[in-house]
Amino acid sequence: MNGHYHLATGGRFSVPSDNQSVDQALRKFFRHEMPDPWPACRATAAIELRKPAPGFRDLAKRYLALALSILFLMMGLSMASDWLSGRSHRDAGNITDSIDNTAQPRDLHGNPKRTLPPAPPRK
Amino acid sequence: MSSPEFDALYQKHSREVWALAYARWMDADAAQDVMQETFLRLLKEWKKGERILNPRAWLLRVARNLAEDYAKSAFRRNGTYAPQTMTGLRSREPVPIDRLVENEQYAQVRSFLNELSEADREVLTLRYGLDYGSAEIAEILGINTAAVHMRLSRARQRLAERLTAQGVVSE
């Protein structure tokens, strides 16, 4: 078993009889068979894709938070509308109080404005 | 079991799992399927809260069983073609002549390896695919190092004989 063996198909892939070269040939074959690059683990990828569904507690917490938010919003709206309506009533009262029909118009210095008497009708 | 621990386990043992599955069928794609399925099952076991004391031994045992069941499960259930049929299909793309010759040579080596026993193929795959030493191979296969040496020597010798006898190699 001395000397070199050559494949009949062109002699590119030589399989010599000595152990070292047989080793090289086998190593080349098995390296060719192994996936390159080495594949990622599908199991972990599947786990990452499949996020765990929220449990009952998580779900209850979320619903509670939503309910509280709605409650606060409604309370806020109600308070705001009450405040606005109260203010509008007050403002309306103030305005009517502040209107003085008898007061004369004044100029910038606070002196009563002189108003011209109405012109006599032309004949 | 955290994700980094599982990833570390995959990095450490996935090649061994692949090698055992490959030695069963001499089919790289089938071996990859078996490897992925093996790790998926391990993850499921952990999620169930099962305590696996020796993950490596568990993985190798499950990989062997899955590889054994592979032909009767996957191909029959899915109705897919057997690997040898698929590898025989020609691509529409032009293939360089060097590549064709190389593929032909690999196919011949594969067919000779197929004539060996599974036990011999396991030793060869671990030795030449993963560059494992005798001690590591012995540990994985659960045999002593002397047996590994014997199998390795015998397999190598048989392979050289096959190559010569079939006229694939000439002196």
PDB file of C-alpha atoms in Angstrom:
ATOM      1  CA  MET A   1       0.000   0.000   0.000  1.00  0.00           C
ATOM      2  CA  ASN A   2       2.858   2.343  -0.633  1.00  0.00           C
ATOM      3  CA  GLY A   3       2.754   5.213  -3.081  1.00  0.00           C
ATOM      4  CA  HIS A   4      -0.096   7.530  -3.981  1.00  0.00           C
ATOM      5  CA  TYR A   5      -3.649   6.750  -5.048  1.00  0.00           C
ATOM      6  CA  HIS A   6      -5.357   9.059  -7.468  1.00  0.00           C
ATOM      7  CA  LEU A   7      -9.010   9.351  -8.244  1.00  0.00           C
ATOM      8  CA  ALA A   8      -9.789   8.186 -11.760  1.00  0.00           C
ATOM      9  CA  THR A   9     -11.738  11.410 -12.359  1.00  0.00           C
ATOM     10  CA  GLY A  10      -8.817  13.618 -13.198  1.00  0.00           C
ATOM     11  CA  GLY A  11      -6.565  12.883 -10.257  1.00  0.00           C
ATOM     12  CA  ARG A  12      -7.378  16.148  -8.459  1.00  0.00           C
ATOM     13  CA  PHE A  13      -8.412  14.472  -5.236  1.00  0.00           C
ATOM     14  CA  SER A  14      -5.442  12.297  -4.415  1.00  0.00           C
ATOM     15  CA  VAL A  15      -5.786   9.688  -1.712  1.00  0.00           C
ATOM     16  CA  PRO A  16      -2.304   8.502  -0.926  1.00  0.00           C
ATOM     17  CA  SER A  17      -1.826   5.248   0.887  1.00  0.00           C
ATOM     18  CA  ASP A  18       0.014   6.722   3.836  1.00  0.00           C
ATOM     19  CA  ASN A  19      -2.141   7.616   6.793  1.00  0.00           C
ATOM     20  CA  GLN A  20      -1.309  11.289   6.833  1.00  0.00           C
ATOM     21  CA  SER A  21      -2.660  11.925   3.375  1.00  0.00           C
ATOM     22  CA  VAL A  22      -5.742   9.779   3.959  1.00  0.00           C
ATOM     23  CA  ASP A  23      -6.310  11.945   7.009  1.00  0.00           C
ATOM     24  CA  GLN A  24      -6.055  15.079   4.900  1.00  0.00           C
ATOM     25  CA  ALA A  25      -8.479  13.757   2.329  1.00  0.00           C
ATOM     26  CA  LEU A  26     -11.016  12.750   4.978  1.00  0.00           C
ATOM     27  CA  ARG A  27     -10.633  16.039   6.783  1.00  0.00           C
ATOM     28  CA  LYS A  28     -11.304  17.888   3.563  1.00  0.00           C
ATOM     29  CA  PHE A  29     -14.396  15.792   2.911  1.00  0.00           C
ATOM     30  CA  PHE A  30     -15.896  16.244   6.373  1.00  0.00           C
ATOM     31  CA  ARG A  31     -15.150  19.970   6.404  1.00  0.00           C
ATOM     32  CA  HIS A  32     -16.975  20.244   3.107  1.00  0.00           C
ATOM     33  CA  GLU A  33     -19.969  18.474   4.609  1.00  0.00           C
ATOM     34  CA  MET A  34     -20.215  20.643   7.696  1.00  0.00           C
ATOM     35  CA  PRO A  35     -22.429  23.752   7.457  1.00  0.00           C
ATOM     36  CA  ASP A  36     -20.442  26.923   7.000  1.00  0.00           C
ATOM     37  CA  PRO A  37     -21.254  29.341   8.536  1.00  0.00           C
ATOM     38  CA  TRP A  38     -22.559  27.366  11.444  1.00  0.00           C
ATOM     39  CA  PRO A  39     -26.345  27.849  11.706  1.00  0.00           C
ATOM     40  CA  ALA A  40     -27.913  29.795  14.522  1.00  0.00           C
ATOM     41  CA  CYS A  41     -30.112  27.954  16.967  1.00  0.00           C
ATOM     42  CA  ARG A  42     -33.705  27.978  15.709  1.00  0.00           C
ATOM     43  CA  ALA A  43     -35.038  27.195  19.172  1.00  0.00           C
ATOM     44  CA  THR A  44     -33.846  30.481  20.669  1.00  0.00           C
ATOM     45  CA  ALA A  45     -35.025  32.378  17.606  1.00  0.00           C
ATOM     46  CA  ALA A  46     -38.474  30.824  18.013  1.00  0.00           C
ATOM     47  CA  ILE A  47     -38.551  31.760  21.676  1.00  0.00           C
ATOM     48  CA  GLU A  48     -37.587  35.347  20.868  1.00  0.00           C
ATOM     49  CA  LEU A  49     -40.349  35.559  18.283  1.00  0.00           C
ATOM     50  CA  ARG A  50     -42.922  34.039  20.606  1.00  0.00           C
ATOM     51  CA  LYS A  51     -43.155  36.595  23.385  1.00  0.00           C
ATOM     52  CA  PRO A  52     -44.972  35.159  26.389  1.00  0.00           C
ATOM     53  CA  ALA A  53     -48.649  36.117  26.571  1.00  0.00           C
ATOM     54  CA  PRO A  54     -49.469  38.429  29.477  1.00  0.00           C
ATOM     55  CA  GLY A  55     -50.674  36.610  32.539  1.00  0.00           C
ATOM     56  CA  PHE A  56     -53.903  37.302  34.436  1.00  0.00           C
ATOM     57  CA  ARG A  57     -52.181  39.657  36.856  1.00  0.00           C
ATOM     58  CA  ASP A  58     -50.578  41.682  34.083  1.00  0.00           C
ATOM     59  CA  LEU A  59     -53.858  41.872  32.272  1.00  0.00           C
ATOM     60  CA  ALA A  60     -55.721  42.932  35.438  1.00  0.00           C
ATOM     61  CA  LYS A  61     -53.115  45.619  36.105  1.00  0.00           C
ATOM     62  CA  ARG A  62     -53.463  46.959  32.601  1.00  0.00           C
ATOM     63  CA  TYR A  63     -57.273  47.098  32.811  1.00  0.00           C
ATOM     64  CA  LEU A  64     -57.102  48.757  36.232  1.00  0.00           C
ATOM     65  CA  ALA A  65     -54.716  51.399  34.924  1.00  0.00           C
ATOM     66  CA  LEU A  66     -56.997  52.022  31.959  1.00  0.00           C
ATOM     67  CA  ALA A  67     -60.083  52.296  34.179  1.00  0.00           C
ATOM     68  CA  LEU A  68     -58.333  54.720  36.537  1.00  0.00           C
ATOM     69  CA  SER A  69     -57.161  56.815  33.617  1.00  0.00           C
ATOM     70  CA  ILE A  70     -60.700  57.068  32.268  1.00  0.00           C
ATOM     71  CA  LEU A  71     -62.032  57.866  35.745  1.00  0.00           C
ATOM     72  CA  PHE A  72     -59.505  60.655  36.274  1.00  0.00           C
ATOM     73  CA  LEU A  73     -60.210  62.023  32.837  1.00  0.00           C
ATOM     74  CA  MET A  74     -63.947  62.126  33.507  1.00  0.00           C
ATOM     75  CA  MET A  75     -63.421  63.711  36.914  1.00  0.00           C
ATOM     76  CA  GLY A  76     -61.158  66.296  35.383  1.00  0.00           C
ATOM     77  CA  LEU A  77     -63.654  67.102  32.674  1.00  0.00           C
ATOM     78  CA  SER A  78     -66.460  67.408  35.202  1.00  0.00           C
ATOM     79  CA  MET A  79     -64.407  69.679  37.474  1.00  0.00           C
ATOM     80  CA  ALA A  80     -63.305  71.792  34.576  1.00  0.00           C
ATOM     81  CA  SER A  81     -66.826  72.224  33.293  1.00  0.00           C
ATOM     82  CA  ASP A  82     -68.056  73.123  36.818  1.00  0.00           C
ATOM     83  CA  TRP A  83     -65.299  75.644  37.246  1.00  0.00           C
ATOM     84  CA  LEU A  84     -65.881  77.151  33.857  1.00  0.00           C
ATOM     85  CA  SER A  85     -69.634  77.443  34.343  1.00  0.00           C
ATOM     86  CA  GLY A  86     -69.129  79.019  37.839  1.00  0.00           C
ATOM     87  CA  ARG A  87     -66.698  81.491  36.432  1.00  0.00           C
ATOM     88  CA  SER A  88     -68.936  82.408  33.559  1.00  0.00           C
ATOM     89  CA  HIS A  89     -71.764  83.137  36.032  1.00  0.00           C
ATOM     90  CA  ARG A  90     -69.453  85.259  38.143  1.00  0.00           C
ATOM     91  CA  ASP A  91     -68.111  87.084  35.139  1.00  0.00           C
ATOM     92  CA  ALA A  92     -71.626  87.762  33.926  1.00  0.00           C
ATOM     93  CA  GLY A  93     -72.513  89.286  37.344  1.00  0.00           C
ATOM     94  CA  ASN A  94     -69.398  91.409  37.413  1.00  0.00           C
ATOM     95  CA  ILE A  95     -70.051  92.723  33.990  1.00  0.00           C
ATOM     96  CA  THR A  96     -73.615  93.746  34.804  1.00  0.00           C
ATOM     97  CA  ASP A  97     -72.400  95.353  38.051  1.00  0.00           C
ATOM     98  CA  SER A  98     -69.657  97.274  36.364  1.00  0.00           C
ATOM     99  CA  ILE A  99     -71.912  98.743  33.681  1.00  0.00           C
ATOM    100  CA  ASP A 100     -72.963 102.260  34.777  1.00  0.00           C
ATOM    101  CA  ASN A 101     -75.336 103.835  32.386  1.00  0.00           C
ATOM    102  CA  THR A 102     -75.159 107.212  34.106  1.00  0.00           C
ATOM    103  CA  ALA A 103     -71.389 107.468  33.909  1.00  0.00           C
ATOM    104  CA  GLN A 104     -70.098 109.936  31.441  1.00  0.00           C
ATOM    105  CA  PRO A 105     -67.423 109.061  28.990  1.00  0.00           C
ATOM    106  CA  ARG A 106     -64.024 110.315  30.040  1.00  0.00           C
ATOM    107  CA  ASP A 107     -60.889 111.202  28.167  1.00  0.00           C
ATOM    108  CA  LEU A 108     -57.432 109.846  28.734  1.00  0.00           C
ATOM    109  CA  HIS A 109     -56.805 112.146  31.716  1.00  0.00           C
ATOM    110  CA  GLY A 110     -60.027 111.202  33.448  1.00  0.00           C
ATOM    111  CA  ASN A 111     -61.813 114.458  32.670  1.00  0.00           C
ATOM    112  CA  PRO A 112     -65.382 114.240  31.429  1.00  0.00           C
ATOM    113  CA  LYS A 113     -65.460 114.234  27.715  1.00  0.00           C
ATOM    114  CA  ARG A 114     -67.051 117.218  26.189  1.00  0.00           C
ATOM    115  CA  THR A 115     -69.737 116.206  23.942  1.00  0.00           C
ATOM    116  CA  LEU A 116     -71.266 118.501  21.405  1.00  0.00           C
ATOM    117  CA  PRO A 117     -74.985 119.089  21.633  1.00  0.00           C
ATOM    118  CA  PRO A 118     -76.890 117.453  18.867  1.00  0.00           C
ATOM    119  CA  ALA A 119     -77.036 119.558  15.786  1.00  0.00           C
ATOM    120  CA  PRO A 120     -80.422 121.158  15.076  1.00  0.00           C
ATOM    121  CA  PRO A 121     -82.249 119.616  12.213  1.00  0.00           C
ATOM    122  CA  ARG A 122     -81.626 121.370   8.999  1.00  0.00           C
ATOM    123  CA  LYS A 123     -84.431 123.007   7.359  1.00  0.00           C
TER     124      LYS A 123
ATOM    125  CA  MET B   1     -32.064  28.184  32.416  1.00  0.00           C
ATOM    126  CA  SER B   2     -31.386  31.561  30.879  1.00  0.00           C
ATOM    127  CA  SER B   3     -30.986  32.327  27.224  1.00  0.00           C
ATOM    128  CA  PRO B   4     -27.197  32.940  27.422  1.00  0.00           C
ATOM    129  CA  GLU B   5     -26.746  29.583  29.155  1.00  0.00           C
ATOM    130  CA  PHE B   6     -28.728  27.865  26.451  1.00  0.00           C
ATOM    131  CA  ASP B   7     -26.761  29.644  23.727  1.00  0.00           C
ATOM    132  CA  ALA B   8     -23.518  28.568  25.379  1.00  0.00           C
ATOM    133  CA  LEU B   9     -24.749  24.995  25.399  1.00  0.00           C
ATOM    134  CA  TYR B  10     -25.627  25.259  21.726  1.00  0.00           C
ATOM    135  CA  GLN B  11     -22.196  26.643  20.864  1.00  0.00           C
ATOM    136  CA  LYS B  12     -20.493  23.939  22.867  1.00  0.00           C
ATOM    137  CA  HIS B  13     -22.384  20.828  21.812  1.00  0.00           C
ATOM    138  CA  SER B  14     -24.249  21.509  18.578  1.00  0.00           C
ATOM    139  CA  ARG B  15     -21.375  20.242  16.429  1.00  0.00           C
ATOM    140  CA  GLU B  16     -21.228  16.986  18.353  1.00  0.00           C
ATOM    141  CA  VAL B  17     -24.962  16.564  17.932  1.00  0.00           C
ATOM    142  CA  TRP B  18     -24.646  17.302  14.232  1.00  0.00           C
ATOM    143  CA  ALA B  19     -21.777  14.828  13.886  1.00  0.00           C
ATOM    144  CA  LEU B  20     -23.732  11.943  15.401  1.00  0.00           C
ATOM    145  CA  ALA B  21     -26.769  12.677  13.257  1.00  0.00           C
ATOM    146  CA  TYR B  22     -24.575  13.006  10.191  1.00  0.00           C
ATOM    147  CA  ALA B  23     -22.875   9.691  10.877  1.00  0.00           C
ATOM    148  CA  ARG B  24     -26.292   8.013  10.852  1.00  0.00           C
ATOM    149  CA  TRP B  25     -27.481   9.192   7.433  1.00  0.00           C
ATOM    150  CA  MET B  26     -24.453  10.838   5.815  1.00  0.00           C
ATOM    151  CA  ASP B  27     -26.717  13.741   4.983  1.00  0.00           C
ATOM    152  CA  ALA B  28     -25.673  17.219   6.125  1.00  0.00           C
ATOM    153  CA  ASP B  29     -29.153  18.746   5.822  1.00  0.00           C
ATOM    154  CA  ALA B  30     -30.838  15.928   7.695  1.00  0.00           C
ATOM    155  CA  ALA B  31     -28.174  16.213  10.394  1.00  0.00           C
ATOM    156  CA  GLN B  32     -28.867  19.913  10.691  1.00  0.00           C
ATOM    157  CA  ASP B  33     -32.615  19.275  11.050  1.00  0.00           C
ATOM    158  CA  VAL B  34     -31.966  16.692  13.738  1.00  0.00           C
ATOM    159  CA  MET B  35     -29.598  19.054  15.538  1.00  0.00           C
ATOM    160  CA  GLN B  36     -32.124  21.883  15.578  1.00  0.00           C
ATOM    161  CA  GLU B  37     -34.921  19.596  16.709  1.00  0.00           C
ATOM    162  CA  THR B  38     -32.744  18.210  19.491  1.00  0.00           C
ATOM    163  CA  PHE B  39     -32.064  21.660  20.916  1.00  0.00           C
ATOM    164  CA  LEU B  40     -35.682  22.663  20.547  1.00  0.00           C
ATOM    165  CA  ARG B  41     -36.661  19.643  22.630  1.00  0.00           C
ATOM    166  CA  LEU B  42     -34.086  20.506  25.241  1.00  0.00           C
ATOM    167  CA  LEU B  43     -35.499  24.001  25.497  1.00  0.00           C
ATOM    168  CA  LYS B  44     -39.024  22.622  25.836  1.00  0.00           C
ATOM    169  CA  GLU B  45     -37.896  20.307  28.610  1.00  0.00           C
ATOM    170  CA  TRP B  46     -36.397  23.228  30.457  1.00  0.00           C
ATOM    171  CA  LYS B  47     -39.491  25.332  29.970  1.00  0.00           C
ATOM    172  CA  LYS B  48     -41.495  22.508  31.497  1.00  0.00           C
ATOM    173  CA  GLY B  49     -39.212  22.682  34.501  1.00  0.00           C
ATOM    174  CA  GLU B  50     -37.499  19.352  33.880  1.00  0.00           C
ATOM    175  CA  ARG B  51     -34.105  19.134  35.515  1.00  0.00           C
ATOM    176  CA  ILE B  52     -31.471  17.690  33.203  1.00  0.00           C
ATOM    177  CA  LEU B  53     -28.313  16.927  35.104  1.00  0.00           C
ATOM    178  CA  ASN B  54     -26.103  16.134  32.139  1.00  0.00           C
ATOM    179  CA  PRO B  55     -27.280  18.167  29.140  1.00  0.00           C
ATOM    180  CA  ARG B  56     -24.538  16.851  26.874  1.00  0.00           C
ATOM    181  CA  ALA B  57     -25.468  13.214  27.442  1.00  0.00           C
ATOM    182  CA  TRP B  58     -29.141  14.109  27.080  1.00  0.00           C
ATOM    183  CA  LEU B  59     -28.512  15.925  23.791  1.00  0.00           C
ATOM    184  CA  LEU B  60     -26.478  13.116  22.304  1.00  0.00           C
ATOM    185  CA  ARG B  61     -29.003  10.487  23.317  1.00  0.00           C
ATOM    186  CA  VAL B  62     -31.934  12.442  21.889  1.00  0.00           C
ATOM    187  CA  ALA B  63     -29.963  13.198  18.715  1.00  0.00           C
ATOM    188  CA  ARG B  64     -29.323   9.503  18.173  1.00  0.00           C
ATOM    189  CA  ASN B  65     -32.998   8.680  18.657  1.00  0.00           C
ATOM    190  CA  LEU B  66     -34.128  11.496  16.388  1.00  0.00           C
ATOM    191  CA  ALA B  67     -31.640  10.514  13.724  1.00  0.00           C
ATOM    192  CA  GLU B  68     -32.948   6.976  13.910  1.00  0.00           C
ATOM    193  CA  ASP B  69     -36.518   8.161  13.498  1.00  0.00           C
ATOM    194  CA  TYR B  70     -35.683  10.758  10.898  1.00  0.00           C
ATOM    195  CA  ALA B  71     -36.324   8.693   7.783  1.00  0.00           C
ATOM    196  CA  LYS B  72     -39.616   7.248   8.895  1.00  0.00           C
ATOM    197  CA  SER B  73     -40.928  10.493  10.342  1.00  0.00           C
ATOM    198  CA  ALA B  74     -39.939  13.489   8.243  1.00  0.00           C
ATOM    199  CA  PHE B  75     -39.898  12.011   4.775  1.00  0.00           C
ATOM    200  CA  ARG B  76     -43.016   9.916   5.128  1.00  0.00           C
ATOM    201  CA  ARG B  77     -45.006  12.583   6.912  1.00  0.00           C
ATOM    202  CA  ASN B  78     -44.055  15.455   4.647  1.00  0.00           C
ATOM    203  CA  GLY B  79     -43.804  13.431   1.513  1.00  0.00           C
ATOM    204  CA  THR B  80     -40.475  14.988   0.618  1.00  0.00           C
ATOM    205  CA  TYR B  81     -37.846  13.328  -1.459  1.00  0.00           C
ATOM    206  CA  ALA B  82     -35.064  11.313   0.099  1.00  0.00           C
ATOM    207  CA  PRO B  83     -31.760  13.190   0.380  1.00  0.00           C
ATOM    208  CA  GLN B  84     -30.024  11.116  -2.262  1.00  0.00           C
ATOM    209  CA  THR B  85     -32.763  12.100  -4.719  1.00  0.00           C
ATOM    210  CA  MET B  86     -32.419  15.761  -3.893  1.00  0.00           C
ATOM    211  CA  THR B  87     -28.659  15.794  -4.170  1.00  0.00           C
ATOM    212  CA  GLY B  88     -29.001  14.171  -7.575  1.00  0.00           C
ATOM    213  CA  LEU B  89     -30.994  17.124  -8.909  1.00  0.00           C
ATOM    214  CA  ARG B  90     -29.148  19.401 -11.256  1.00  0.00           C
ATOM    215  CA  SER B  91     -29.089  23.124 -10.872  1.00  0.00           C
ATOM    216  CA  ARG B  92     -30.108  25.376 -13.772  1.00  0.00           C
ATOM    217  CA  GLU B  93     -27.087  27.501 -13.109  1.00  0.00           C
ATOM    218  CA  PRO B  94     -23.940  26.481 -14.983  1.00  0.00           C
ATOM    219  CA  VAL B  95     -21.530  24.823 -12.592  1.00  0.00           C
ATOM    220  CA  PRO B  96     -17.778  25.137 -13.120  1.00  0.00           C
ATOM    221  CA  ILE B  97     -16.140  21.901 -14.186  1.00  0.00           C
ATOM    222  CA  ASP B  98     -13.847  21.917 -11.165  1.00  0.00           C
ATOM    223  CA  ARG B  99     -16.846  22.099  -8.895  1.00  0.00           C
ATOM    224  CA  LEU B 100     -18.509  19.216 -10.733  1.00  0.00           C
ATOM    225  CA  VAL B 101     -15.435  17.052 -10.441  1.00  0.00           C
ATOM    226  CA  GLU B 102     -15.068  17.896  -6.771  1.00  0.00           C
ATOM    227  CA  ASN B 103     -18.717  17.133  -6.060  1.00  0.00           C
ATOM    228  CA  GLU B 104     -18.390  13.830  -7.866  1.00  0.00           C
ATOM    229  CA  GLN B 105     -15.375  12.948  -5.757  1.00  0.00           C
ATOM    230  CA  TYR B 106     -17.156  13.857  -2.563  1.00  0.00           C
ATOM    231  CA  ALA B 107     -20.126  11.739  -3.623  1.00  0.00           C
ATOM    232  CA  GLN B 108     -17.820   8.784  -4.118  1.00  0.00           C
ATOM    233  CA  VAL B 109     -16.200   9.202  -0.728  1.00  0.00           C
ATOM    234  CA  ARG B 110     -19.686   9.494   0.775  1.00  0.00           C
ATOM    235  CA  SER B 111     -20.800   6.268  -0.837  1.00  0.00           C
ATOM    236  CA  PHE B 112     -17.746   4.470   0.517  1.00  0.00           C
ATOM    237  CA  LEU B 113     -18.342   5.870   3.958  1.00  0.00           C
ATOM    238  CA  ASN B 114     -21.899   4.590   3.693  1.00  0.00           C
ATOM    239  CA  GLU B 115     -20.540   1.081   3.342  1.00  0.00           C
ATOM    240  CA  LEU B 116     -18.860   1.360   6.721  1.00  0.00           C
ATOM    241  CA  SER B 117     -20.711   0.671   9.954  1.00  0.00           C
ATOM    242  CA  GLU B 118     -22.394   3.542  11.750  1.00  0.00           C
ATOM    243  CA  ALA B 119     -19.992   3.115  14.651  1.00  0.00           C
ATOM    244  CA  ASP B 120     -17.029   3.591  12.325  1.00  0.00           C
ATOM    245  CA  ARG B 121     -18.623   6.618  10.704  1.00  0.00           C
ATOM    246  CA  GLU B 122     -19.221   8.186  14.106  1.00  0.00           C
ATOM    247  CA  VAL B 123     -15.545   7.897  14.958  1.00  0.00           C
ATOM    248  CA  LEU B 124     -14.503   9.265  11.579  1.00  0.00           C
ATOM    249  CA  THR B 125     -16.913  12.208  11.728  1.00  0.00           C
ATOM    250  CA  LEU B 126     -15.804  13.208  15.196  1.00  0.00           C
ATOM    251  CA  ARG B 127     -12.143  12.769  14.308  1.00  0.00           C
ATOM    252  CA  TYR B 128     -12.050  14.516  10.944  1.00  0.00           C
ATOM    253  CA  GLY B 129     -15.073  16.776  11.147  1.00  0.00           C
ATOM    254  CA  LEU B 130     -14.492  18.138  14.628  1.00  0.00           C
ATOM    255  CA  ASP B 131     -10.788  17.329  15.070  1.00  0.00           C
ATOM    256  CA  TYR B 132     -11.512  15.525  18.319  1.00  0.00           C
ATOM    257  CA  GLY B 133      -8.871  13.445  19.995  1.00  0.00           C
ATOM    258  CA  SER B 134      -9.341   9.865  21.051  1.00  0.00           C
ATOM    259  CA  ALA B 135     -10.211  10.771  24.644  1.00  0.00           C
ATOM    260  CA  GLU B 136     -13.006  13.122  23.606  1.00  0.00           C
ATOM    261  CA  ILE B 137     -14.388  10.652  21.098  1.00  0.00           C
ATOM    262  CA  ALA B 138     -14.297   7.937  23.725  1.00  0.00           C
ATOM    263  CA  GLU B 139     -16.192  10.162  26.144  1.00  0.00           C
ATOM    264  CA  ILE B 140     -18.892  11.000  23.627  1.00  0.00           C
ATOM    265  CA  LEU B 141     -19.381   7.464  22.412  1.00  0.00           C
ATOM    266  CA  GLY B 142     -19.052   5.904  25.846  1.00  0.00           C
ATOM    267  CA  ILE B 143     -16.203   3.604  24.880  1.00  0.00           C
ATOM    268  CA  ASN B 144     -12.548   3.433  25.883  1.00  0.00           C
ATOM    269  CA  THR B 145      -9.731   5.079  23.943  1.00  0.00           C
ATOM    270  CA  ALA B 146      -8.306   1.769  22.796  1.00  0.00           C
ATOM    271  CA  ALA B 147     -11.604   1.008  21.117  1.00  0.00           C
ATOM    272  CA  VAL B 148     -11.516   4.421  19.461  1.00  0.00           C
ATOM    273  CA  HIS B 149      -8.042   3.761  18.076  1.00  0.00           C
ATOM    274  CA  MET B 150      -9.121   0.377  16.833  1.00  0.00           C
ATOM    275  CA  ARG B 151     -12.221   1.703  15.101  1.00  0.00           C
ATOM    276  CA  LEU B 152     -10.340   4.613  13.608  1.00  0.00           C
ATOM    277  CA  SER B 153      -7.594   2.453  12.227  1.00  0.00           C
ATOM    278  CA  ARG B 154     -10.038  -0.125  10.899  1.00  0.00           C
ATOM    279  CA  ALA B 155     -12.272   2.490   9.278  1.00  0.00           C
ATOM    280  CA  ARG B 156      -9.350   4.221   7.629  1.00  0.00           C
ATOM    281  CA  GLN B 157      -8.017   0.969   6.332  1.00  0.00           C
ATOM    282  CA  ARG B 158     -11.391  -0.107   4.971  1.00  0.00           C
ATOM    283  CA  LEU B 159     -11.885   3.199   3.298  1.00  0.00           C
ATOM    284  CA  ALA B 160      -8.532   2.970   1.532  1.00  0.00           C
ATOM    285  CA  GLU B 161      -9.384  -0.561   0.449  1.00  0.00           C
ATOM    286  CA  ARG B 162     -12.786   0.503  -0.903  1.00  0.00           C
ATOM    287  CA  LEU B 163     -11.267   3.324  -2.870  1.00  0.00           C
ATOM    288  CA  THR B 164      -8.767   0.962  -4.413  1.00  0.00           C
ATOM    289  CA  ALA B 165     -11.169  -1.914  -5.009  1.00  0.00           C
ATOM    290  CA  GLN B 166     -13.692   0.276  -6.783  1.00  0.00           C
ATOM    291  CA  GLY B 167     -11.042   1.661  -9.062  1.00  0.00           C
ATOM    292  CA  VAL B 168     -11.665   5.147  -7.833  1.00  0.00           C
ATOM    293  CA  VAL B 169      -8.036   5.395  -6.885  1.00  0.00           C
ATOM    294  CA  SER B 170      -5.087   3.897  -8.661  1.00  0.00           C
ATOM    295  CA  GLU B 171      -1.775   2.964  -7.164  1.00  0.00           C
TER     296      GLU B 171
END
